[in-house]
Amino acid sequence: QSDQNDVAKEDEDSEPDHDDILTNAFYASLLYLLSSKTSLPMPVSTYYAKHLLAAVPTTGPRLDMKQTSYKKIGPFLKEMQSDGVIKLGASKDGKDRFAFLVEIVKNNPDLIRFKREWKKEIAASGGDASTAGVATVTQKTKLAVVDLFIVPRHISDGLELDRDAVMAANAKTDERKGTGFLTKTECRALIETYIEKENLVDPKGKGRVLVNGPICDALYRVSKKNKQPDQKTAEYPTSVKRKELIEKWIGRMDKGHALVQMPGSKILNLGRGGPKPVDIEVEFRQGNRRKFLTRLRGMEEYGVEGEALCRDVAHRFACSGSVETDPVGRPALRKGRVELVFQGHLSEELAALLTGDEASTGHGGAKGSGYSLPKSVINVVLRKGVPARKKR
């Protein structure tokens, strides 16, 4: 019992303290803003996405706001203001009293103390205390989605494939080791190794491979479950082109993906199937076919807080926006997720802002975006009758 308690305590102690991660990133980002002489005021959402998140060390655990005691960036910044570290300002309409980061109090004791300790840590690690921190914070990052593959259990068992190779035990990144998520190259290597091991190179045909029983069962034979009642008995190939076999092999794998932070190729998340979409949907306003509403959901999957984004979009594109936790007549939201609703046809502007591709829209509000979502996850839907925007 004592051993179990010790193990449980060790697991508990190994959990990252997201409050500490947040606080350290906050102070580091302020030092960068001061050193780079970045102009203020700045929208809180831009500061959070472009500066605070960028100050989280890439070598440690990722910041998860939901795991902090604050849950959202707003309450944390309000506390920092009350501690005299920063000053916040209201939006133009006065509805949001904490919409902008207005000032950094340079002589705040906590900020001075952090700067002193921070420089000591950098110097102790062999870095240059005067520049190392700035280089870390200013590094422009972006997110990318990488396709991965998972070998179905019945195929790996049928071909008696090496278990370590199937489970990616020797993957280059620690995040993939032992997970079964394979790159296309690793997945291809499995079937290539099997071909060589079983001597399946066809001596009678250049670039061809013999199809043995296990390969036929795995790639060509139709299971009883999927067989049609009137389907005739199929004739299976005994020899196929190597390229065709490999394409068939890749096609039979279960699909997965990795969300990767670039540069550095740091894997932030692994998942089965495709990446979660960020949906941008444009519809007519009720009873008015000349005005539009744009709905946005799914941004939380990529570390973008809904309420902060809503304020940022409203400020950038001079539109009204609202946050809905239980939208009527709409698909249900997952716990902790929201749907943002904006007035106007903003599909192009939102896509440009979220991906950081300001050249894809003529609206100046998308410039200086602090977001870097992969373009492949943006899903734009125009409801019936809504016209597409003219291409630039």
mmCIF file of C-alpha atoms in Angstrom:
data_model
loop_
_atom_site.group_PDB
_atom_site.id
_atom_site.type_symbol
_atom_site.label_atom_id
_atom_site.label_comp_id
_atom_site.label_asym_id
_atom_site.label_seq_id
_atom_site.Cartn_x
_atom_site.Cartn_y
_atom_site.Cartn_z
ATOM 1 C CA GLN A 1 0.000 0.000 0.000
ATOM 2 C CA SER A 2 2.867 2.341 0.896
ATOM 3 C CA ASP A 3 4.578 1.623 -2.458
ATOM 4 C CA GLN A 4 1.345 2.395 -4.321
ATOM 5 C CA ASN A 5 1.012 5.702 -2.489
ATOM 6 C CA ASP A 6 4.624 6.581 -3.348
ATOM 7 C CA VAL A 7 4.026 5.796 -7.027
ATOM 8 C CA ALA A 8 0.835 7.855 -7.038
ATOM 9 C CA LYS A 9 2.667 10.758 -5.414
ATOM 10 C CA GLU A 10 5.484 10.535 -7.973
ATOM 11 C CA ASP A 11 2.931 10.614 -10.836
ATOM 12 C CA GLU A 12 1.237 13.606 -9.234
ATOM 13 C CA ASP A 13 4.548 15.413 -8.825
ATOM 14 C CA SER A 14 5.473 14.710 -12.459
ATOM 15 C CA GLU A 15 2.413 16.574 -13.735
ATOM 16 C CA PRO A 16 3.396 19.981 -15.156
ATOM 17 C CA ASP A 17 2.289 23.028 -13.161
ATOM 18 C CA HIS A 18 0.469 25.077 -15.790
ATOM 19 C CA ASP A 19 0.219 28.079 -13.467
ATOM 20 C CA ASP A 20 4.027 28.186 -13.351
ATOM 21 C CA ILE A 21 4.293 27.750 -17.124
ATOM 22 C CA LEU A 22 1.829 30.608 -17.624
ATOM 23 C CA THR A 23 3.541 32.944 -15.155
ATOM 24 C CA ASN A 24 7.037 32.342 -16.566
ATOM 25 C CA ALA A 25 5.849 32.814 -20.142
ATOM 26 C CA PHE A 26 4.030 35.999 -19.120
ATOM 27 C CA TYR A 27 7.113 37.632 -17.617
ATOM 28 C CA ALA A 28 9.378 36.422 -20.444
ATOM 29 C CA SER A 29 7.014 37.879 -23.042
ATOM 30 C CA LEU A 30 6.957 41.235 -21.231
ATOM 31 C CA LEU A 31 10.760 41.391 -21.259
ATOM 32 C CA TYR A 32 10.742 40.727 -24.984
ATOM 33 C CA LEU A 33 8.138 43.431 -25.611
ATOM 34 C CA LEU A 34 10.277 45.894 -23.667
ATOM 35 C CA SER A 35 13.525 44.926 -25.413
ATOM 36 C CA SER A 36 11.979 45.024 -28.894
ATOM 37 C CA LYS A 37 10.208 48.335 -28.170
ATOM 38 C CA THR A 38 6.934 46.927 -29.469
ATOM 39 C CA SER A 39 4.282 49.615 -29.617
ATOM 40 C CA LEU A 40 1.361 49.516 -27.204
ATOM 41 C CA PRO A 41 -1.608 49.355 -26.739
ATOM 42 C CA MET A 42 -2.093 45.886 -28.166
ATOM 43 C CA PRO A 43 -5.256 43.728 -28.228
ATOM 44 C CA VAL A 44 -5.105 41.164 -25.431
ATOM 45 C CA SER A 45 -5.902 38.390 -27.907
ATOM 46 C CA THR A 46 -2.937 39.383 -30.101
ATOM 47 C CA TYR A 47 -0.635 39.558 -27.092
ATOM 48 C CA TYR A 48 -1.755 36.120 -25.900
ATOM 49 C CA ALA A 49 -1.475 34.383 -29.281
ATOM 50 C CA LYS A 50 1.600 36.109 -30.672
ATOM 51 C CA HIS A 51 3.729 36.840 -27.622
ATOM 52 C CA LEU A 52 2.738 34.904 -24.489
ATOM 53 C CA LEU A 53 2.316 31.518 -26.190
ATOM 54 C CA ALA A 54 5.520 32.095 -28.159
ATOM 55 C CA ALA A 55 7.379 32.585 -24.867
ATOM 56 C CA VAL A 56 6.570 29.064 -23.651
ATOM 57 C CA PRO A 57 9.824 27.051 -24.005
ATOM 58 C CA THR A 58 9.630 24.579 -26.899
ATOM 59 C CA THR A 59 11.586 21.999 -24.905
ATOM 60 C CA GLY A 60 9.050 21.736 -22.077
ATOM 61 C CA PRO A 61 5.357 20.933 -21.696
ATOM 62 C CA ARG A 62 2.864 22.974 -23.677
ATOM 63 C CA LEU A 63 0.732 25.553 -21.874
ATOM 64 C CA ASP A 64 -2.902 24.500 -21.442
ATOM 65 C CA MET A 65 -4.969 27.406 -20.113
ATOM 66 C CA LYS A 66 -7.760 25.039 -19.085
ATOM 67 C CA GLN A 67 -5.341 23.333 -16.690
ATOM 68 C CA THR A 68 -4.454 26.580 -14.921
ATOM 69 C CA SER A 69 -6.357 27.907 -11.919
ATOM 70 C CA TYR A 70 -7.451 30.873 -14.057
ATOM 71 C CA LYS A 71 -8.984 28.797 -16.908
ATOM 72 C CA LYS A 72 -8.801 31.832 -19.247
ATOM 73 C CA ILE A 73 -6.232 34.504 -20.006
ATOM 74 C CA GLY A 74 -8.548 37.364 -18.901
ATOM 75 C CA PRO A 75 -8.642 36.607 -15.148
ATOM 76 C CA PHE A 76 -4.865 36.068 -15.130
ATOM 77 C CA LEU A 77 -4.134 39.439 -16.746
ATOM 78 C CA LYS A 78 -6.554 41.177 -14.355
ATOM 79 C CA GLU A 79 -4.603 39.729 -11.433
ATOM 80 C CA MET A 80 -1.330 40.888 -12.988
ATOM 81 C CA GLN A 81 -2.806 44.364 -13.309
ATOM 82 C CA SER A 82 -3.827 44.346 -9.662
ATOM 83 C CA ASP A 83 -0.247 43.312 -8.806
ATOM 84 C CA GLY A 84 1.002 46.381 -10.679
ATOM 85 C CA VAL A 85 2.867 44.507 -13.423
ATOM 86 C CA ILE A 86 0.779 45.761 -16.369
ATOM 87 C CA LYS A 87 -2.024 48.147 -17.172
ATOM 88 C CA LEU A 88 -5.053 47.139 -19.238
ATOM 89 C CA GLY A 89 -7.378 49.332 -21.268
ATOM 90 C CA ALA A 90 -11.011 49.226 -22.388
ATOM 91 C CA SER A 91 -12.389 48.670 -25.886
ATOM 92 C CA LYS A 92 -13.669 51.672 -27.844
ATOM 93 C CA ASP A 93 -17.298 50.941 -26.976
ATOM 94 C CA GLY A 94 -16.376 50.524 -23.306
ATOM 95 C CA LYS A 95 -18.063 47.134 -23.038
ATOM 96 C CA ASP A 96 -14.808 45.298 -22.388
ATOM 97 C CA ARG A 97 -12.663 47.011 -19.747
ATOM 98 C CA PHE A 98 -9.728 44.671 -20.307
ATOM 99 C CA ALA A 99 -9.471 44.500 -24.111
ATOM 100 C CA PHE A 100 -5.981 45.975 -24.518
ATOM 101 C CA LEU A 101 -2.542 45.649 -22.997
ATOM 102 C CA VAL A 102 -1.758 49.342 -22.520
ATOM 103 C CA GLU A 103 1.438 49.505 -20.497
ATOM 104 C CA ILE A 104 4.175 47.384 -18.930
ATOM 105 C CA VAL A 105 5.362 48.709 -15.572
ATOM 106 C CA LYS A 106 9.137 48.464 -16.002
ATOM 107 C CA ASN A 107 10.019 49.071 -12.350
ATOM 108 C CA ASN A 108 7.661 46.446 -10.951
ATOM 109 C CA PRO A 109 9.593 44.401 -8.338
ATOM 110 C CA ASP A 110 8.275 41.052 -9.584
ATOM 111 C CA LEU A 111 9.306 41.812 -13.159
ATOM 112 C CA ILE A 112 12.763 42.988 -12.050
ATOM 113 C CA ARG A 113 13.207 39.856 -9.905
ATOM 114 C CA PHE A 114 12.178 37.567 -12.754
ATOM 115 C CA LYS A 115 14.570 39.306 -15.170
ATOM 116 C CA ARG A 116 17.464 38.870 -12.733
ATOM 117 C CA GLU A 117 16.774 35.164 -12.136
ATOM 118 C CA TRP A 118 16.072 34.574 -15.807
ATOM 119 C CA LYS A 119 19.443 35.980 -16.839
ATOM 120 C CA LYS A 120 21.199 33.832 -14.225
ATOM 121 C CA GLU A 121 19.535 30.675 -15.578
ATOM 122 C CA ILE A 122 20.486 31.523 -19.156
ATOM 123 C CA ALA A 123 24.071 32.291 -18.163
ATOM 124 C CA ALA A 124 24.291 29.048 -16.162
ATOM 125 C CA SER A 125 23.166 27.054 -19.196
ATOM 126 C CA GLY A 126 25.931 28.561 -21.310
ATOM 127 C CA GLY A 127 23.708 30.979 -23.232
ATOM 128 C CA ASP A 128 24.046 34.686 -23.765
ATOM 129 C CA ALA A 129 21.812 36.313 -21.148
ATOM 130 C CA SER A 130 21.407 39.484 -23.185
ATOM 131 C CA THR A 131 20.083 37.849 -26.344
ATOM 132 C CA ALA A 132 19.029 34.248 -25.698
ATOM 133 C CA GLY A 133 15.648 35.118 -24.275
ATOM 134 C CA VAL A 134 14.755 37.462 -27.127
ATOM 135 C CA ALA A 135 15.768 34.894 -29.722
ATOM 136 C CA THR A 136 13.503 32.320 -28.094
ATOM 137 C CA VAL A 137 10.487 34.573 -27.878
ATOM 138 C CA THR A 138 10.729 36.224 -31.287
ATOM 139 C CA GLN A 139 10.999 32.964 -33.192
ATOM 140 C CA LYS A 140 8.012 32.840 -35.524
ATOM 141 C CA THR A 141 6.148 29.574 -35.175
ATOM 142 C CA LYS A 142 3.426 27.989 -37.241
ATOM 143 C CA LEU A 143 1.355 24.826 -37.023
ATOM 144 C CA ALA A 144 1.309 22.053 -39.590
ATOM 145 C CA VAL A 145 -0.633 18.804 -39.960
ATOM 146 C CA VAL A 146 1.346 15.682 -40.886
ATOM 147 C CA ASP A 147 -0.382 12.523 -42.142
ATOM 148 C CA LEU A 148 0.422 9.378 -40.149
ATOM 149 C CA PHE A 149 -0.562 5.728 -40.514
ATOM 150 C CA ILE A 150 -1.543 2.926 -38.124
ATOM 151 C CA VAL A 151 -1.268 -0.756 -39.027
ATOM 152 C CA PRO A 152 -4.572 -2.578 -38.293
ATOM 153 C CA ARG A 153 -4.118 -5.407 -35.789
ATOM 154 C CA HIS A 154 -5.423 -8.138 -38.118
ATOM 155 C CA ILE A 155 -2.871 -7.147 -40.774
ATOM 156 C CA SER A 156 0.115 -7.002 -38.409
ATOM 157 C CA ASP A 157 -0.870 -10.375 -36.910
ATOM 158 C CA GLY A 158 -1.546 -11.980 -40.293
ATOM 159 C CA LEU A 159 1.849 -10.971 -41.676
ATOM 160 C CA GLU A 160 3.589 -11.542 -38.320
ATOM 161 C CA LEU A 161 5.237 -8.152 -38.542
ATOM 162 C CA ASP A 162 7.876 -7.008 -36.062
ATOM 163 C CA ARG A 163 5.969 -5.583 -33.094
ATOM 164 C CA ASP A 164 8.489 -2.852 -32.321
ATOM 165 C CA ALA A 165 8.426 -1.621 -35.920
ATOM 166 C CA VAL A 166 4.604 -1.613 -35.955
ATOM 167 C CA MET A 167 4.475 0.368 -32.691
ATOM 168 C CA ALA A 168 7.090 2.923 -33.850
ATOM 169 C CA ALA A 169 9.392 1.933 -30.986
ATOM 170 C CA ASN A 170 12.373 3.498 -32.786
ATOM 171 C CA ALA A 171 10.635 6.677 -33.962
ATOM 172 C CA LYS A 172 12.830 9.771 -34.200
ATOM 173 C CA THR A 173 10.595 11.751 -31.852
ATOM 174 C CA ASP A 174 9.802 10.734 -28.282
ATOM 175 C CA GLU A 175 6.155 11.737 -28.746
ATOM 176 C CA ARG A 176 5.630 8.944 -31.329
ATOM 177 C CA LYS A 177 7.681 6.189 -29.717
ATOM 178 C CA GLY A 178 5.507 3.212 -28.827
ATOM 179 C CA THR A 179 2.299 4.848 -30.086
ATOM 180 C CA GLY A 180 1.820 2.956 -33.351
ATOM 181 C CA PHE A 181 1.671 6.229 -35.320
ATOM 182 C CA LEU A 182 3.970 5.726 -38.333
ATOM 183 C CA THR A 183 5.241 8.079 -41.010
ATOM 184 C CA LYS A 184 4.678 7.056 -44.620
ATOM 185 C CA THR A 185 8.340 6.082 -44.900
ATOM 186 C CA GLU A 186 8.147 3.857 -41.799
ATOM 187 C CA CYS A 187 4.917 2.305 -43.002
ATOM 188 C CA ARG A 188 6.396 1.546 -46.403
ATOM 189 C CA ALA A 189 9.497 0.038 -44.767
ATOM 190 C CA LEU A 190 7.276 -2.578 -43.060
ATOM 191 C CA ILE A 191 6.026 -4.075 -46.327
ATOM 192 C CA GLU A 192 9.448 -3.719 -48.007
ATOM 193 C CA THR A 193 11.059 -5.657 -45.135
ATOM 194 C CA TYR A 194 8.344 -8.315 -45.365
ATOM 195 C CA ILE A 195 8.907 -8.724 -49.129
ATOM 196 C CA GLU A 196 12.627 -9.268 -48.631
ATOM 197 C CA LYS A 197 12.130 -11.579 -45.637
ATOM 198 C CA GLU A 198 9.682 -13.831 -47.507
ATOM 199 C CA ASN A 199 11.652 -13.747 -50.802
ATOM 200 C CA LEU A 200 8.672 -12.379 -52.715
ATOM 201 C CA VAL A 201 10.583 -10.584 -55.469
ATOM 202 C CA ASP A 202 9.217 -12.041 -58.729
ATOM 203 C CA PRO A 203 12.173 -13.463 -60.705
ATOM 204 C CA LYS A 204 10.096 -13.473 -63.905
ATOM 205 C CA GLY A 205 9.036 -9.857 -63.874
ATOM 206 C CA LYS A 206 11.119 -6.724 -63.368
ATOM 207 C CA GLY A 207 9.748 -4.564 -60.573
ATOM 208 C CA ARG A 208 7.108 -7.137 -59.652
ATOM 209 C CA VAL A 209 6.299 -8.896 -56.381
ATOM 210 C CA LEU A 210 4.737 -12.295 -55.726
ATOM 211 C CA VAL A 211 1.483 -12.268 -53.750
ATOM 212 C CA ASN A 212 1.503 -14.932 -51.046
ATOM 213 C CA GLY A 213 -1.391 -16.004 -48.848
ATOM 214 C CA PRO A 214 -0.972 -13.487 -46.005
ATOM 215 C CA ILE A 215 -0.605 -10.529 -48.414
ATOM 216 C CA CYS A 216 -3.614 -11.711 -50.395
ATOM 217 C CA ASP A 217 -5.697 -11.921 -47.203
ATOM 218 C CA ALA A 218 -4.526 -8.530 -45.982
ATOM 219 C CA LEU A 219 -4.811 -6.524 -49.196
ATOM 220 C CA TYR A 220 -6.973 -8.298 -51.753
ATOM 221 C CA ARG A 221 -9.384 -10.775 -50.224
ATOM 222 C CA VAL A 222 -12.840 -9.388 -49.401
ATOM 223 C CA SER A 223 -14.024 -10.270 -45.900
ATOM 224 C CA LYS A 224 -17.299 -12.121 -45.408
ATOM 225 C CA LYS A 225 -18.682 -9.052 -43.662
ATOM 226 C CA ASN A 226 -18.080 -6.806 -46.692
ATOM 227 C CA LYS A 227 -18.912 -9.383 -49.355
ATOM 228 C CA GLN A 228 -22.069 -8.673 -51.367
ATOM 229 C CA PRO A 229 -24.704 -11.472 -51.530
ATOM 230 C CA ASP A 230 -24.559 -11.719 -55.328
ATOM 231 C CA GLN A 231 -20.810 -11.148 -55.565
ATOM 232 C CA LYS A 232 -18.998 -13.819 -57.568
ATOM 233 C CA THR A 233 -15.860 -15.507 -56.316
ATOM 234 C CA ALA A 234 -12.987 -13.221 -57.201
ATOM 235 C CA GLU A 235 -9.720 -14.242 -58.784
ATOM 236 C CA TYR A 236 -6.768 -12.891 -56.848
ATOM 237 C CA PRO A 237 -3.456 -11.853 -58.418
ATOM 238 C CA THR A 238 -0.339 -13.936 -57.915
ATOM 239 C CA SER A 239 2.074 -11.229 -59.041
ATOM 240 C CA VAL A 240 1.747 -7.426 -59.039
ATOM 241 C CA LYS A 241 3.920 -4.392 -59.622
ATOM 242 C CA ARG A 242 5.808 -3.354 -56.490
ATOM 243 C CA LYS A 243 4.474 0.219 -56.790
ATOM 244 C CA GLU A 244 0.885 -1.057 -56.984
ATOM 245 C CA LEU A 245 1.377 -3.287 -53.938
ATOM 246 C CA ILE A 246 2.811 -0.449 -51.847
ATOM 247 C CA GLU A 247 -0.050 1.882 -52.813
ATOM 248 C CA LYS A 248 -2.518 -0.859 -51.851
ATOM 249 C CA TRP A 249 -0.666 -1.327 -48.567
ATOM 250 C CA ILE A 250 -0.778 2.370 -47.669
ATOM 251 C CA GLY A 251 -4.466 2.474 -48.598
ATOM 252 C CA ARG A 252 -5.297 -0.310 -46.129
ATOM 253 C CA MET A 253 -3.733 1.459 -43.175
ATOM 254 C CA ASP A 254 -5.807 3.297 -40.579
ATOM 255 C CA LYS A 255 -5.301 7.045 -40.873
ATOM 256 C CA GLY A 256 -3.848 9.283 -38.196
ATOM 257 C CA HIS A 257 -2.284 12.710 -37.942
ATOM 258 C CA ALA A 258 0.103 14.831 -35.924
ATOM 259 C CA LEU A 259 -0.184 18.518 -35.122
ATOM 260 C CA VAL A 260 3.365 19.842 -35.393
ATOM 261 C CA GLN A 261 4.873 23.153 -34.342
ATOM 262 C CA MET A 262 7.392 24.541 -36.812
ATOM 263 C CA PRO A 263 10.286 25.198 -36.795
ATOM 264 C CA GLY A 264 11.577 22.448 -34.577
ATOM 265 C CA SER A 265 9.036 19.795 -35.621
ATOM 266 C CA LYS A 266 7.665 19.568 -32.094
ATOM 267 C CA ILE A 267 4.632 17.263 -31.982
ATOM 268 C CA LEU A 268 1.849 18.908 -30.014
ATOM 269 C CA ASN A 269 -0.828 16.295 -30.528
ATOM 270 C CA LEU A 270 -1.376 12.850 -32.057
ATOM 271 C CA GLY A 271 -4.806 11.682 -33.143
ATOM 272 C CA ARG A 272 -6.616 9.039 -35.148
ATOM 273 C CA GLY A 273 -8.398 10.029 -38.333
ATOM 274 C CA GLY A 274 -8.049 13.511 -39.749
ATOM 275 C CA PRO A 275 -7.398 16.716 -37.791
ATOM 276 C CA LYS A 276 -10.335 18.474 -36.153
ATOM 277 C CA PRO A 277 -11.711 21.177 -38.475
ATOM 278 C CA VAL A 278 -12.173 24.847 -37.696
ATOM 279 C CA ASP A 279 -15.581 25.580 -39.220
ATOM 280 C CA ILE A 280 -16.397 28.976 -40.737
ATOM 281 C CA GLU A 281 -20.039 29.086 -41.796
ATOM 282 C CA VAL A 282 -21.795 32.019 -43.471
ATOM 283 C CA GLU A 283 -25.585 32.330 -43.536
ATOM 284 C CA PHE A 284 -28.222 34.978 -44.141
ATOM 285 C CA ARG A 285 -29.420 36.918 -41.139
ATOM 286 C CA GLN A 286 -32.941 35.874 -40.185
ATOM 287 C CA GLY A 287 -35.502 37.730 -42.315
ATOM 288 C CA ASN A 288 -32.865 39.642 -44.278
ATOM 289 C CA ARG A 289 -31.310 38.207 -47.426
ATOM 290 C CA ARG A 290 -28.955 41.135 -47.893
ATOM 291 C CA LYS A 291 -27.064 40.809 -44.627
ATOM 292 C CA PHE A 292 -24.990 37.925 -43.325
ATOM 293 C CA LEU A 293 -23.839 36.195 -40.166
ATOM 294 C CA THR A 294 -20.537 34.329 -39.930
ATOM 295 C CA ARG A 295 -20.202 31.529 -37.391
ATOM 296 C CA LEU A 296 -16.899 30.134 -36.188
ATOM 297 C CA ARG A 297 -16.182 27.060 -34.044
ATOM 298 C CA GLY A 298 -13.377 24.569 -33.378
ATOM 299 C CA MET A 299 -10.543 27.071 -32.758
ATOM 300 C CA GLU A 300 -9.909 25.732 -29.227
ATOM 301 C CA GLU A 301 -8.421 22.557 -30.720
ATOM 302 C CA TYR A 302 -5.451 24.681 -31.787
ATOM 303 C CA GLY A 303 -4.928 26.668 -28.601
ATOM 304 C CA VAL A 304 -7.044 29.708 -29.554
ATOM 305 C CA GLU A 305 -9.335 30.932 -26.791
ATOM 306 C CA GLY A 306 -12.817 31.780 -28.088
ATOM 307 C CA GLU A 307 -13.586 34.910 -26.079
ATOM 308 C CA ALA A 308 -10.179 36.455 -26.753
ATOM 309 C CA LEU A 309 -10.517 35.717 -30.466
ATOM 310 C CA CYS A 310 -14.005 37.242 -30.522
ATOM 311 C CA ARG A 311 -12.680 40.517 -29.136
ATOM 312 C CA ASP A 312 -9.756 40.490 -31.552
ATOM 313 C CA VAL A 313 -11.950 39.889 -34.614
ATOM 314 C CA ALA A 314 -14.453 42.561 -33.579
ATOM 315 C CA HIS A 315 -11.624 45.071 -33.180
ATOM 316 C CA ARG A 316 -9.773 44.151 -36.386
ATOM 317 C CA PHE A 317 -12.776 44.050 -38.707
ATOM 318 C CA ALA A 318 -15.000 46.620 -36.988
ATOM 319 C CA CYS A 319 -17.917 44.234 -36.561
ATOM 320 C CA SER A 320 -20.060 43.108 -33.668
ATOM 321 C CA GLY A 321 -19.399 39.655 -32.283
ATOM 322 C CA SER A 322 -20.885 37.384 -29.642
ATOM 323 C CA VAL A 323 -19.921 34.184 -27.854
ATOM 324 C CA GLU A 324 -22.471 31.365 -27.668
ATOM 325 C CA THR A 325 -22.072 28.329 -25.425
ATOM 326 C CA ASP A 326 -25.338 26.633 -26.434
ATOM 327 C CA PRO A 327 -26.406 27.916 -29.872
ATOM 328 C CA VAL A 328 -30.065 27.210 -30.615
ATOM 329 C CA GLY A 329 -30.736 24.951 -33.597
ATOM 330 C CA ARG A 330 -27.044 24.194 -34.047
ATOM 331 C CA PRO A 331 -24.958 21.042 -33.455
ATOM 332 C CA ALA A 332 -24.064 20.643 -29.783
ATOM 333 C CA LEU A 333 -20.686 21.912 -28.634
ATOM 334 C CA ARG A 334 -18.195 19.927 -26.599
ATOM 335 C CA LYS A 335 -17.746 20.945 -22.975
ATOM 336 C CA GLY A 336 -15.636 24.071 -22.685
ATOM 337 C CA ARG A 337 -16.105 24.980 -26.361
ATOM 338 C CA VAL A 338 -17.920 28.003 -27.795
ATOM 339 C CA GLU A 339 -19.277 29.236 -31.101
ATOM 340 C CA LEU A 340 -18.488 32.778 -32.210
ATOM 341 C CA VAL A 341 -21.028 34.765 -34.227
ATOM 342 C CA PHE A 342 -20.086 37.873 -36.222
ATOM 343 C CA GLN A 343 -22.111 40.245 -38.353
ATOM 344 C CA GLY A 344 -21.087 40.250 -41.995
ATOM 345 C CA HIS A 345 -19.602 37.889 -44.578
ATOM 346 C CA LEU A 346 -16.181 37.274 -43.000
ATOM 347 C CA SER A 347 -15.186 33.872 -44.381
ATOM 348 C CA GLU A 348 -12.176 35.241 -46.271
ATOM 349 C CA GLU A 349 -11.048 37.549 -43.472
ATOM 350 C CA LEU A 350 -11.281 34.898 -40.743
ATOM 351 C CA ALA A 351 -9.437 32.312 -42.820
ATOM 352 C CA ALA A 352 -6.648 34.814 -43.521
ATOM 353 C CA LEU A 353 -6.427 35.888 -39.872
ATOM 354 C CA LEU A 354 -6.370 32.374 -38.422
ATOM 355 C CA THR A 355 -3.765 31.037 -40.865
ATOM 356 C CA GLY A 356 -1.614 34.171 -40.773
ATOM 357 C CA ASP A 357 -1.930 34.475 -44.568
ATOM 358 C CA GLU A 358 -2.725 38.186 -44.812
ATOM 359 C CA ALA A 359 -2.110 38.157 -48.580
ATOM 360 C CA SER A 360 -5.268 36.086 -49.119
ATOM 361 C CA THR A 361 -7.562 38.984 -48.211
ATOM 362 C CA GLY A 362 -7.695 42.666 -49.072
ATOM 363 C CA HIS A 363 -8.804 43.633 -45.551
ATOM 364 C CA GLY A 364 -6.021 45.313 -43.576
ATOM 365 C CA GLY A 365 -7.432 43.960 -40.316
ATOM 366 C CA ALA A 366 -5.809 40.592 -41.001
ATOM 367 C CA LYS A 367 -2.304 42.081 -40.921
ATOM 368 C CA GLY A 368 -0.007 41.260 -38.030
ATOM 369 C CA SER A 369 -1.900 38.094 -37.191
ATOM 370 C CA GLY A 370 -0.593 36.168 -34.208
ATOM 371 C CA TYR A 371 -2.344 32.966 -35.293
ATOM 372 C CA SER A 372 -0.801 30.181 -37.370
ATOM 373 C CA LEU A 373 -3.390 27.458 -37.923
ATOM 374 C CA PRO A 374 -2.787 25.030 -40.808
ATOM 375 C CA LYS A 375 -4.771 25.965 -43.912
ATOM 376 C CA SER A 376 -5.904 22.352 -44.258
ATOM 377 C CA VAL A 377 -8.043 22.523 -41.087
ATOM 378 C CA ILE A 378 -10.050 25.580 -42.197
ATOM 379 C CA ASN A 379 -13.454 24.459 -43.452
ATOM 380 C CA VAL A 380 -15.562 27.202 -45.072
ATOM 381 C CA VAL A 381 -19.270 26.510 -45.623
ATOM 382 C CA LEU A 382 -21.603 28.906 -47.444
ATOM 383 C CA ARG A 383 -25.232 28.207 -46.663
ATOM 384 C CA LYS A 384 -27.797 28.028 -49.459
ATOM 385 C CA GLY A 385 -27.954 31.242 -51.424
ATOM 386 C CA VAL A 386 -24.896 32.867 -49.851
ATOM 387 C CA PRO A 387 -22.630 34.130 -52.647
ATOM 388 C CA ALA A 388 -18.957 33.287 -52.728
ATOM 389 C CA ARG A 389 -16.538 36.170 -52.275
ATOM 390 C CA LYS A 390 -14.779 37.383 -55.384
ATOM 391 C CA LYS A 391 -11.262 36.018 -55.657
ATOM 392 C CA ARG A 392 -8.497 38.564 -55.407
#
